[in-house]
XYZ file of C-alpha atoms in Angstrom:
408
model
C 161.740 11.305 76.627
C 160.736 8.618 79.149
C 163.493 6.301 80.337
C 163.404 2.542 79.799
C 163.776 0.256 82.856
C 167.178 -0.904 81.628
C 169.798 -0.270 78.945
C 172.727 -2.168 77.484
C 175.353 0.396 76.583
C 179.125 0.895 76.279
C 178.826 3.538 79.000
C 178.995 6.600 76.765
C 175.272 7.342 77.159
C 175.489 7.753 80.958
C 177.443 9.842 83.449
C 178.292 9.029 87.060
C 176.872 10.988 89.995
C 177.600 10.922 93.716
C 174.347 9.787 95.430
C 175.082 12.175 98.298
C 174.679 15.113 95.905
C 170.987 14.221 95.576
C 168.708 16.048 98.008
C 166.046 13.491 99.039
C 163.631 16.272 99.956
C 163.635 17.805 96.467
C 164.477 15.007 94.061
C 163.755 16.159 90.534
C 162.064 14.256 87.773
C 164.966 12.266 86.339
C 165.813 8.576 86.554
C 168.656 7.053 88.569
C 170.479 3.958 87.320
C 172.950 1.438 88.678
C 175.627 -0.104 86.451
C 176.600 -3.756 86.296
C 180.100 -4.955 85.280
C 180.798 -4.947 81.544
C 180.577 -8.058 79.424
C 182.257 -7.851 76.038
C 182.511 -4.075 76.444
C 178.818 -3.594 77.193
C 177.367 -2.509 80.566
C 173.912 -3.192 81.870
C 172.240 -0.091 83.361
C 169.212 -0.871 85.536
C 166.824 1.868 86.652
C 166.781 2.244 90.427
C 164.263 5.003 90.755
C 161.729 6.745 88.516
C 158.695 7.698 90.625
C 160.112 9.679 93.563
C 156.628 10.467 94.881
C 156.177 6.775 95.669
C 159.111 6.749 98.136
C 159.096 8.437 101.556
C 161.865 10.984 102.134
C 163.448 9.009 105.009
C 163.477 5.832 102.916
C 164.914 7.743 99.947
C 167.650 9.171 102.155
C 168.493 5.659 103.345
C 168.615 4.372 99.767
C 170.875 7.191 98.558
C 173.250 6.543 101.452
C 173.526 2.864 100.525
C 174.632 3.458 96.909
C 178.265 4.185 96.043
C 177.665 5.596 92.578
C 174.575 6.176 90.513
C 174.202 7.069 86.842
C 172.048 9.447 84.834
C 171.273 9.188 81.136
C 172.772 11.924 78.936
C 169.314 12.911 77.679
C 168.512 14.090 81.221
C 171.831 15.871 81.775
C 170.292 19.345 81.518
C 167.595 18.417 84.040
C 170.299 17.219 86.426
C 172.394 20.381 85.929
C 169.371 22.592 86.674
C 168.640 20.477 89.725
C 172.202 20.875 91.025
C 171.995 24.654 90.615
C 168.827 24.760 92.694
C 170.274 22.467 95.371
C 173.822 23.834 95.499
C 173.404 25.049 99.075
C 172.395 21.551 100.209
C 175.436 20.005 98.509
C 178.018 22.484 99.799
C 176.681 22.269 103.353
C 176.497 18.466 103.374
C 179.356 17.277 105.605
C 179.048 13.764 104.185
C 180.318 14.966 100.795
C 184.102 15.321 100.516
C 185.692 18.702 99.802
C 187.099 17.360 96.537
C 183.626 16.344 95.305
C 182.160 19.677 96.420
C 184.973 21.448 94.590
C 184.338 19.484 91.408
C 180.620 20.306 91.453
C 181.248 23.951 92.325
C 183.919 24.479 89.671
C 181.843 22.827 86.942
C 178.765 24.908 87.725
C 180.604 28.179 88.298
C 182.681 27.727 85.152
C 179.459 27.230 83.186
C 178.005 30.379 84.743
C 181.102 32.419 83.935
C 181.271 31.084 80.381
C 177.681 32.215 79.943
C 178.599 35.669 81.217
C 181.720 35.856 79.052
C 179.657 34.954 76.007
C 177.156 37.715 76.715
C 178.862 40.496 74.682
C 178.101 38.554 71.526
C 174.348 38.721 72.137
C 172.043 41.693 72.853
C 173.208 43.857 75.753
C 170.106 42.969 77.757
C 171.512 39.435 78.005
C 174.536 40.705 79.947
C 172.329 41.907 82.804
C 170.534 38.568 82.858
C 173.713 36.492 82.930
C 175.346 38.698 85.583
C 172.191 38.314 87.679
C 172.452 34.521 87.288
C 176.079 34.683 88.418
C 175.142 36.743 91.484
C 172.450 34.210 92.442
C 174.852 31.334 91.977
C 177.588 32.973 94.069
C 175.052 33.849 96.776
C 174.102 30.179 97.142
C 177.739 29.095 97.341
C 178.986 31.959 99.526
C 179.180 30.105 102.850
C 181.340 27.410 101.292
C 183.411 29.781 99.152
C 184.374 32.029 102.046
C 185.300 29.300 104.539
C 188.965 28.598 105.325
C 188.301 24.858 104.936
C 187.375 25.425 101.288
C 191.012 26.335 100.555
C 191.555 22.592 100.202
C 189.449 22.829 97.069
C 191.598 25.614 95.633
C 194.753 23.685 96.503
C 193.597 20.750 94.353
C 193.454 23.077 91.329
C 196.898 24.669 91.836
C 199.258 23.958 88.934
C 196.553 23.112 86.398
C 196.617 24.587 82.902
C 195.535 28.210 82.769
C 191.969 28.754 81.585
C 190.316 32.179 81.797
C 187.032 30.823 83.159
C 188.491 28.541 85.840
C 191.045 31.226 86.726
C 188.182 33.660 87.310
C 186.448 31.159 89.600
C 189.588 30.777 91.705
C 190.197 34.532 91.920
C 186.643 35.139 93.135
C 186.992 32.248 95.586
C 190.321 33.531 96.971
C 188.847 37.006 97.415
C 185.949 35.556 99.419
C 188.179 33.511 101.722
C 190.545 36.424 102.297
C 187.827 38.965 103.103
C 185.967 36.564 105.414
C 189.211 35.948 107.352
C 190.179 39.631 107.416
C 186.871 41.420 107.856
C 188.521 43.868 110.281
C 189.979 45.596 107.206
C 186.399 46.671 106.463
C 185.587 47.768 110.008
C 184.226 44.424 111.280
C 180.902 44.651 109.404
C 177.757 42.952 110.653
C 176.539 39.644 109.288
C 174.379 41.038 106.472
C 176.879 43.741 105.544
C 179.673 41.161 105.413
C 177.546 38.910 103.202
C 177.047 41.760 100.730
C 180.757 42.573 100.844
C 181.673 38.958 100.143
C 179.128 38.726 97.341
C 180.430 41.885 95.644
C 184.075 40.844 95.934
C 183.439 37.300 94.693
C 181.441 38.511 91.707
C 184.210 41.026 90.951
C 186.778 38.224 91.026
C 184.631 36.088 88.725
C 184.227 38.969 86.255
C 187.626 40.664 86.554
C 188.783 39.338 83.164
C 185.461 39.835 81.351
C 187.064 42.467 79.113
C 189.187 39.769 77.497
C 186.200 38.862 75.326
C 187.100 41.995 73.358
C 190.713 40.894 72.831
C 191.420 38.934 69.614
C 191.442 35.178 70.163
C 194.894 34.793 68.623
C 196.230 37.019 71.424
C 194.235 35.361 74.216
C 195.194 31.848 73.084
C 198.765 32.586 72.023
C 200.914 29.600 73.075
C 203.945 31.774 73.837
C 204.701 35.078 75.538
C 202.989 38.201 74.240
C 205.056 40.705 72.308
C 204.903 44.372 73.283
C 202.003 45.286 71.001
C 199.976 42.277 72.160
C 200.798 43.144 75.759
C 199.509 46.700 75.279
C 196.336 45.283 73.737
C 195.893 42.904 76.660
C 196.214 45.824 79.082
C 192.972 47.229 77.700
C 190.851 44.419 79.169
C 189.944 46.181 82.478
C 188.584 49.162 80.536
C 186.692 46.867 78.163
C 185.132 45.104 81.164
C 184.032 48.425 82.627
C 182.450 49.412 79.313
C 180.519 46.137 79.185
C 179.314 46.337 82.797
C 178.931 50.080 83.351
C 175.131 50.158 82.950
C 174.457 46.876 84.739
C 173.782 48.463 88.154
C 176.642 46.643 89.852
C 177.906 48.148 93.142
C 180.795 50.615 92.876
C 183.102 48.312 94.863
C 182.561 45.558 92.296
C 183.198 47.843 89.326
C 186.260 49.420 90.933
C 187.767 46.015 91.734
C 187.342 44.996 88.095
C 188.704 48.255 86.643
C 191.697 48.630 88.966
C 192.813 45.033 89.565
C 196.082 45.660 87.666
C 197.061 48.866 89.474
C 200.367 48.591 91.337
C 201.141 49.994 94.762
C 203.972 52.144 93.378
C 201.853 53.581 90.555
C 203.407 51.501 87.775
C 200.249 49.537 86.957
C 197.387 50.118 84.553
C 194.978 51.403 83.291
C 195.163 54.590 85.362
C 198.541 54.453 87.120
C 196.969 54.750 90.580
C 199.204 54.314 93.638
C 198.864 53.533 97.332
C 195.604 54.706 98.900
C 194.286 55.792 95.504
C 193.640 52.109 94.757
C 190.368 50.824 96.302
C 190.830 48.032 98.846
C 188.739 45.435 96.926
C 190.892 46.049 93.846
C 194.090 45.494 95.849
C 192.734 42.191 97.143
C 191.622 41.105 93.655
C 195.104 41.983 92.326
C 196.830 39.738 94.864
C 194.455 36.825 94.194
C 194.786 37.302 90.432
C 198.598 37.276 90.377
C 198.817 34.364 92.831
C 196.625 32.159 90.665
C 198.285 33.284 87.435
C 201.752 32.401 88.787
C 200.643 28.997 90.049
C 198.882 28.084 86.769
C 200.697 26.240 83.991
C 201.072 27.873 80.570
C 202.260 26.363 77.284
C 205.599 28.128 77.763
C 206.083 27.644 81.517
C 205.270 25.365 84.407
C 203.069 26.608 87.197
C 204.938 27.645 90.327
C 204.181 26.192 93.729
C 202.231 28.461 96.098
C 205.406 29.090 98.119
C 207.412 29.973 94.990
C 204.668 32.302 93.767
C 204.393 34.100 97.088
C 208.183 34.503 97.327
C 208.116 36.265 93.964
C 205.174 38.423 95.016
C 206.803 39.402 98.325
C 210.341 39.779 96.961
C 212.004 43.143 96.441
C 213.102 43.406 92.812
C 216.838 44.247 92.541
C 216.348 45.193 88.878
C 213.274 47.378 89.329
C 214.693 50.376 87.464
C 215.485 48.230 84.421
C 212.093 46.547 84.623
C 210.364 49.928 84.616
C 212.331 50.929 81.499
C 211.104 47.796 79.755
C 207.548 48.404 80.937
C 207.735 51.985 79.656
C 208.783 50.640 76.263
C 205.672 48.480 76.275
C 203.365 51.367 77.185
C 204.794 53.522 74.405
C 204.950 50.534 72.050
C 208.485 51.716 71.308
C 210.936 50.030 68.972
C 213.838 48.385 70.817
C 216.790 50.793 71.122
C 218.904 49.031 68.525
C 219.968 49.828 64.978
C 220.544 46.868 62.694
C 223.045 47.284 59.855
C 223.503 44.467 57.366
C 226.642 44.957 55.264
C 227.000 41.544 53.613
C 223.865 41.703 51.500
C 223.825 43.491 48.150
C 220.084 43.305 47.475
C 218.478 46.325 49.226
C 215.199 44.482 49.825
C 216.914 41.481 51.415
C 219.128 43.825 53.437
C 216.104 45.652 54.866
C 214.388 42.323 55.533
C 217.377 41.030 57.492
C 217.641 44.284 59.425
C 213.943 44.100 60.348
C 214.397 40.492 61.410
C 217.306 41.473 63.672
C 215.232 44.225 65.263
C 212.326 41.830 65.848
C 214.685 39.281 67.415
C 216.010 41.971 69.749
C 212.452 42.950 70.651
C 211.624 39.300 71.459
C 214.718 39.095 73.681
C 213.577 42.179 75.581
C 210.108 40.679 76.051
C 211.703 37.538 77.482
C 213.976 39.640 79.676
C 211.021 41.715 80.910
C 209.156 38.593 82.051
C 212.245 37.189 83.769
C 212.973 40.514 85.456
C 209.411 40.698 86.768
C 209.798 37.264 88.344
C 212.764 38.548 90.350
C 210.357 40.270 92.704
C 206.958 41.959 92.675
C 206.671 43.567 96.106
C 206.344 46.994 94.452
C 203.004 45.825 93.028
C 201.200 45.086 96.288
C 200.236 46.575 99.623
C 202.731 44.830 101.925
C 200.266 44.469 104.826
C 197.616 42.930 102.585
C 200.113 40.511 101.072
C 201.267 39.412 104.533
C 197.649 38.857 105.522
C 197.082 36.853 102.320
C 199.999 34.563 103.168
C 198.741 34.143 106.736
C 195.235 33.343 105.463
C 196.522 30.623 103.121
C 198.712 29.206 105.876
C 195.589 28.502 107.960
C 194.889 25.620 105.588
C 197.221 22.633 105.831
C 196.746 22.200 102.085
C 199.397 24.850 101.433
C 203.011 24.327 102.477
C 204.187 27.886 103.177
C 206.901 27.090 105.701
C 209.592 29.727 105.727
C 207.376 32.483 104.337
C 205.841 33.755 107.577
């Protein structure tokens, strides 16, 4: 569809774009518009540019720098999105673009890429390989930005937002990249190319660590409240589901291990395999820390997101009720009934009596679920490698976007 030289529209047919996100050397075949103030609820959109071949690159660069905001018609949205994917490196390395705008572009594109990957199990298996390959290419283009300490400002702007599996996965991959880049000595100070591969594998693992959740029923994934014990056991299967989906996709072992073991705890109380200490691969330990940090700082329907300092205090705190917590966790693993016997004596009808007794047992089970969650938030140091967690806190503290005073 060719664009007209001007449109009169309520604004819903156009979307705003930062002119600095346009690479003058590779401008694609879509039209750029300026918008005039509304009159009676209608804007005038005038085409600024259609034939890019008719404008020299230097002149085009000058023009883009002189515009505050430009607009693109919705019919060319897919062309623009494809263009941004191809020019992501230019955008993320452009110092004239603010970190917040870079973050917005990066999150939108990466979330789309992850959604595509998460949707893959519902199409032929060959599609999974294709979408994972697309994700790897996307991450590779964004790696320099993702792994830089300065990019933590972008993560900080997303702290406290509502939890969403796709955005959460983006942040976990991003945090893994920043941490590994700042602590490459943990991997023997690898060379430039080796470090790039390490960062790529870890970031992809972070982006895919929750892929197995596509096999969990939607009513469990989207439950507005806390999961009961049976739902919690079901949710614990997601690392194994992810491994099953990705096993034949020729991903590096470090990536697969990080995905499979990202819920293993340092003291052996995690899942799915109950690994402990040095049995847990280093990338998986890093992914675990990033995963829990973002989960604690994200808002849920039943709780507010914690501040980074609050989350890290919980993660680094020694749990005074650890023995009780482990009893509750064991109940979950065994899917055991709560240790309570309900006896209803004031009801003559046997059916109603049994119904009331079952209701009392279910209420007790719900109380124990609530208690388990509260006990866990008393301290989680048993879950993490203490040296890695200290390094994680130090890494975040290098960005002035996080107030971690008193933690170091």
